[in-house]
PDB file of C-alpha atoms in Angstrom:
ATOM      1  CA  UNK L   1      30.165  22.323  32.599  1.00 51.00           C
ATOM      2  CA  UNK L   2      28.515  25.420  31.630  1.00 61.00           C
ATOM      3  CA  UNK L   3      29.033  27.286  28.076  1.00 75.00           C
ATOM      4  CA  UNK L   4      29.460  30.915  28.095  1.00 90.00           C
ATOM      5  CA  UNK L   5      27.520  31.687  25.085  1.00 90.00           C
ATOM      6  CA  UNK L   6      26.539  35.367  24.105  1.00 92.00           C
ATOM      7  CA  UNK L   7      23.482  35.689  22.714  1.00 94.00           C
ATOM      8  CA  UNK L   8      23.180  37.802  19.662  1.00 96.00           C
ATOM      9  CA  UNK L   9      20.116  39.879  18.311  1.00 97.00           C
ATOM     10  CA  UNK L  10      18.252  40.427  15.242  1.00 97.00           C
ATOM     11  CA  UNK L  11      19.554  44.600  15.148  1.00 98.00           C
ATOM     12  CA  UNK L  12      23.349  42.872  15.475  1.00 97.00           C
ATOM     13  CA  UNK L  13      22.867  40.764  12.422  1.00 98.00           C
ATOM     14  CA  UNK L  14      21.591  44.025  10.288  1.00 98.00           C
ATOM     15  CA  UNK L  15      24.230  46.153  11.778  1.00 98.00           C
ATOM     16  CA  UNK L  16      26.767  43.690  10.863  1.00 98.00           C
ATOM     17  CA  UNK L  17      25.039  43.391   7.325  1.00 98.00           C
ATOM     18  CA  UNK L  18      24.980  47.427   6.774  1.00 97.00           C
ATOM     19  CA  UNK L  19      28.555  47.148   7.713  1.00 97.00           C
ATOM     20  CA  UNK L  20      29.280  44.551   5.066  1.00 98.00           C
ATOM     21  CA  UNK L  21      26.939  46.156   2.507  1.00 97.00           C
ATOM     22  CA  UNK L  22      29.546  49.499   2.590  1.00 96.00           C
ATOM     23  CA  UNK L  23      32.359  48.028   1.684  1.00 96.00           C
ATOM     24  CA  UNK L  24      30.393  46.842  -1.237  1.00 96.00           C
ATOM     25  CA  UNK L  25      30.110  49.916  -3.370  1.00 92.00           C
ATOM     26  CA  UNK L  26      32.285  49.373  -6.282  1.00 93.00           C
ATOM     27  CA  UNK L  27      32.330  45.591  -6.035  1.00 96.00           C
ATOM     28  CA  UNK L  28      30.910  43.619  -9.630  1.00 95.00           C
ATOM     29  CA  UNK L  29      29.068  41.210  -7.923  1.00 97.00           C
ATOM     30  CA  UNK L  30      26.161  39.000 -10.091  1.00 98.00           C
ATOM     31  CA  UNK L  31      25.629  36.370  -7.044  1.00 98.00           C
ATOM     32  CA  UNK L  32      25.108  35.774  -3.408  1.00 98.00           C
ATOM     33  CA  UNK L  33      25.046  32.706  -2.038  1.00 98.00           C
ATOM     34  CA  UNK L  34      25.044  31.282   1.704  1.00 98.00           C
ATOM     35  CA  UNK L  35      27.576  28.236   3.427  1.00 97.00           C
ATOM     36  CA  UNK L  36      25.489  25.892   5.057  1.00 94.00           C
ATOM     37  CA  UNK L  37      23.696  26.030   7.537  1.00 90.00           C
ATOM     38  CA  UNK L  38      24.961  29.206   9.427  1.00 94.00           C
ATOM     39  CA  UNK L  39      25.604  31.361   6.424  1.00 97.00           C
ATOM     40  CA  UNK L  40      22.122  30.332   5.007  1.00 97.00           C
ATOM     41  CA  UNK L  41      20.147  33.353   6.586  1.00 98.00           C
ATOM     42  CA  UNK L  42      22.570  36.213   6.015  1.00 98.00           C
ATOM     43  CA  UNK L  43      23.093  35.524   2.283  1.00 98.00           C
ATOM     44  CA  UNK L  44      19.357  35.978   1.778  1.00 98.00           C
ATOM     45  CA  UNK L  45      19.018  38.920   3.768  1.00 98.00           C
ATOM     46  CA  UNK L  46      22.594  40.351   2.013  1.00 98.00           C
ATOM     47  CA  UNK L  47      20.248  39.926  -1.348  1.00 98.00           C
ATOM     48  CA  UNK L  48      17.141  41.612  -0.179  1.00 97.00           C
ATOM     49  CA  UNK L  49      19.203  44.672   0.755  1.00 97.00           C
ATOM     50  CA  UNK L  50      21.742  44.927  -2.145  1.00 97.00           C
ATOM     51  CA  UNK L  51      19.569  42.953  -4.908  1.00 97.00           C
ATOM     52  CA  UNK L  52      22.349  40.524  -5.441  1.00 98.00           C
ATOM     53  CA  UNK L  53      20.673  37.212  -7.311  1.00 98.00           C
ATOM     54  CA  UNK L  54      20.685  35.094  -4.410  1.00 98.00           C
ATOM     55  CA  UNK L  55      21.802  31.250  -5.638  1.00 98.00           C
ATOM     56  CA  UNK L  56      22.283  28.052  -3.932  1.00 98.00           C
ATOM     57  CA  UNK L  57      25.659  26.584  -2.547  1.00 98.00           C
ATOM     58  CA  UNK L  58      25.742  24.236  -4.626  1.00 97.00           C
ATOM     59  CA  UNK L  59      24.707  25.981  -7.396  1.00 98.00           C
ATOM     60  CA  UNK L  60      27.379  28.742  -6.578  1.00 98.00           C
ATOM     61  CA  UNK L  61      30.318  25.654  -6.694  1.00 98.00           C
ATOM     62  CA  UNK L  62      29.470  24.548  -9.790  1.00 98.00           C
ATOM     63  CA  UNK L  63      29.833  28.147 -11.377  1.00 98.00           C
ATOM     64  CA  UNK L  64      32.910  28.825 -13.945  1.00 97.00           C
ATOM     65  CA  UNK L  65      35.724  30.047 -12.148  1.00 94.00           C
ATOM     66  CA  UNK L  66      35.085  33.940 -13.367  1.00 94.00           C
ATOM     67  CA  UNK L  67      32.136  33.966 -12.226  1.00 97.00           C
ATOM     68  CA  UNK L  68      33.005  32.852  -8.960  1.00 97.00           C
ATOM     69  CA  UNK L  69      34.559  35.372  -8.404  1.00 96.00           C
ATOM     70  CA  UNK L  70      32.124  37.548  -8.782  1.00 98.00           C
ATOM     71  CA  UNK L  71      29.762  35.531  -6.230  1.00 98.00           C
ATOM     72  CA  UNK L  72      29.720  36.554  -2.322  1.00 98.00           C
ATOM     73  CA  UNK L  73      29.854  33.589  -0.336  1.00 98.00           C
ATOM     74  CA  UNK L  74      28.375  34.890   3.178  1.00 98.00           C
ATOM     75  CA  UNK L  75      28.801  32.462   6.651  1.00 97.00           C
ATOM     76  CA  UNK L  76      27.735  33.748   9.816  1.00 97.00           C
ATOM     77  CA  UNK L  77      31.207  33.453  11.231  1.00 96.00           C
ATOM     78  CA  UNK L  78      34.757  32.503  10.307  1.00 95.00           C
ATOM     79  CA  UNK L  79      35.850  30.335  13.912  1.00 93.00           C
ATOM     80  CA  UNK L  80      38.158  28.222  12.911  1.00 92.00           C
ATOM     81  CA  UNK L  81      38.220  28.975   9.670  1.00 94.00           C
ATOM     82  CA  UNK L  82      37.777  25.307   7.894  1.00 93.00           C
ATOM     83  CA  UNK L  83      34.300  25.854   6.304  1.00 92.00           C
ATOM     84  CA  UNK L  84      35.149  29.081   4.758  1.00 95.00           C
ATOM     85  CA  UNK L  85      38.549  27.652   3.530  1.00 96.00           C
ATOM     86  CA  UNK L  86      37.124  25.614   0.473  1.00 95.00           C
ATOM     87  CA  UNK L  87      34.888  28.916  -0.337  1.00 96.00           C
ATOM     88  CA  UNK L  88      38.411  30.235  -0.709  1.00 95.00           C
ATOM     89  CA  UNK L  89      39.655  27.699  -1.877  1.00 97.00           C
ATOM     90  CA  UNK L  90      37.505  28.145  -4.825  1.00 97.00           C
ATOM     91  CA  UNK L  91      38.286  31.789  -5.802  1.00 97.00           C
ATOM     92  CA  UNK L  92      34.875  33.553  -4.351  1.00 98.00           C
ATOM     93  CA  UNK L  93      34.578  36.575  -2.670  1.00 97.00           C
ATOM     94  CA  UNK L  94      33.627  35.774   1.325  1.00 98.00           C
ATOM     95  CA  UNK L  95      32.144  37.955   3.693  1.00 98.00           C
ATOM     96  CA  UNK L  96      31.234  36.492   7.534  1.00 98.00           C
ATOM     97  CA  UNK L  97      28.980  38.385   9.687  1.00 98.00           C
ATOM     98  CA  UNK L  98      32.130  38.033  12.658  1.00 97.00           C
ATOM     99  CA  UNK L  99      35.540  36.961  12.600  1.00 96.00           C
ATOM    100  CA  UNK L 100      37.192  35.113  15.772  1.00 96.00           C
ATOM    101  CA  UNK L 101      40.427  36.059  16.539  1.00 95.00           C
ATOM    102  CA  UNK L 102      43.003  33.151  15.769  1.00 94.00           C
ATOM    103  CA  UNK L 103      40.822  32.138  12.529  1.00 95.00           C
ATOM    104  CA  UNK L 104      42.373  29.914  10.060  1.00 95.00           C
ATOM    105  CA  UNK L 105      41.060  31.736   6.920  1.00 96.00           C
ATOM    106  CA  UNK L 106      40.202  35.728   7.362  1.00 97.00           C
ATOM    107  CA  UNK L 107      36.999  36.469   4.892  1.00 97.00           C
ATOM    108  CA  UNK L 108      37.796  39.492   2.133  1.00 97.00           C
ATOM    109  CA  UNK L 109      35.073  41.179   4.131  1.00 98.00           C
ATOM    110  CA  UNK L 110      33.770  41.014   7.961  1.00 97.00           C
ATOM    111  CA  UNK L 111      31.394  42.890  10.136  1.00 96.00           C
ATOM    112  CA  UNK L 112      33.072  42.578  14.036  1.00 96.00           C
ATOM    113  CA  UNK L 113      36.208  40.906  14.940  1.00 96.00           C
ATOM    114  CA  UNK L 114      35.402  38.372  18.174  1.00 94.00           C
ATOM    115  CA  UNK L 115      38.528  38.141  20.708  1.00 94.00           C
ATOM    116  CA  UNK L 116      37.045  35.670  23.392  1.00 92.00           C
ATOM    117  CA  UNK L 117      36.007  32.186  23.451  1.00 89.00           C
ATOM    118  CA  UNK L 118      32.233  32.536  24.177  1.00 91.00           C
ATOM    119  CA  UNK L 119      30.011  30.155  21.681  1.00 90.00           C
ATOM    120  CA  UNK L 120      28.073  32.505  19.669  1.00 93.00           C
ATOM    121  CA  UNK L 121      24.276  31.979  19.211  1.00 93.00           C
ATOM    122  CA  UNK L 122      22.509  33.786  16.552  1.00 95.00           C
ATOM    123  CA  UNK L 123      18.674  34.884  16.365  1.00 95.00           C
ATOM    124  CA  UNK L 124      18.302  31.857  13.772  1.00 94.00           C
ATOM    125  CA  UNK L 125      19.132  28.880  16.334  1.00 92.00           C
ATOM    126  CA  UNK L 126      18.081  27.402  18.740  1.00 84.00           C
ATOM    127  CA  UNK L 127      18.890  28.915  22.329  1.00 79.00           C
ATOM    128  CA  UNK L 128      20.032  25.546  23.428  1.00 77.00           C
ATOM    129  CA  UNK L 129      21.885  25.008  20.609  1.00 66.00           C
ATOM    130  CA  UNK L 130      24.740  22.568  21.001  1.00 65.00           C
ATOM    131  CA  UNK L 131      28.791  24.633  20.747  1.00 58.00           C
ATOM    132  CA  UNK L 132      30.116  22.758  18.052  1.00 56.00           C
ATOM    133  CA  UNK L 133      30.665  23.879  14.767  1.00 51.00           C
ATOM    134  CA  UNK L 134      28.696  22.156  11.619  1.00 50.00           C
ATOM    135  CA  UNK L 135      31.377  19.931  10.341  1.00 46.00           C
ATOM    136  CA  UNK L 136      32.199  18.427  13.362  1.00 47.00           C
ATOM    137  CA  UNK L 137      28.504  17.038  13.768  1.00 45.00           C
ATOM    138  CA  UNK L 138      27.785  13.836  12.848  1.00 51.00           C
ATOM    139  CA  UNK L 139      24.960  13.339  10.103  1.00 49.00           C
ATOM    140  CA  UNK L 140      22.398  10.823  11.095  1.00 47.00           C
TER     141      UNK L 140
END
């Protein structure tokens, strides 16, 4: 069975990005920091072009809760919503890159809202990449 995937570009990441980036004017921010794997790419590029100290995941969990708060927690999309739950979960600020309609957990900020089913590849993977999301993968 065939996958309809849509292939997204390089220009569609930083548009998605800029969008992000305007809604953060205002925002006391000290820390950026990427979910793993997919939101691994944007957080760093969401630090080059707001200089927002980029820090690791896990280095972002084991912040005080205040400053947690004040840490964007980027992933490259919010599908079902279960990754970007615990980010929630533990008060920081999310942003996502997309949004799928349906989503469990709706990030505080979002670049474009998906409304179809097709698996989304971005510039970053592989173009063969399997459809199925991170935590669903077994680890060898």
């Amino acid at each position: 069975m065939e996958i309809n995937k849509l292939y997204l570009s390089w220009k569609w990441v930083d548009d998605q990005i800029n969008k992000i980036g305007d809604k953060l004017e205002g925002l006391d921010l000290e820390f950026v920091s990427g979910i793993p794997r997919g939101g691994l790419v944007p957080a760093v590029m969401m630090s080059h072009a707001f200089g927002i100290k980029y820090i690791s995941y896990s280095s972002a969990k084991a912040l005080p809760k205040e400053l947690r708060s004040k840490t964007l927690v980027v992933d490259d999309i919010s599908d079902t919503g279960v990754t970007l739950a615990l980010a929630e979960e533990l008060n920081f600020f999310t942003a996502t890159l997309c949004l799928r309609v349906g989503t469990k957990t709706v990030p505080n900020l979002t670049g474009t809202l998906i409304d179809d089913d097709r698996w989304l590849v971005f510039p970053w993977e592989k173009l063969d990449s399997i459809p199925m999301q991170d935590y669903l993968v077994e680890s060898k």
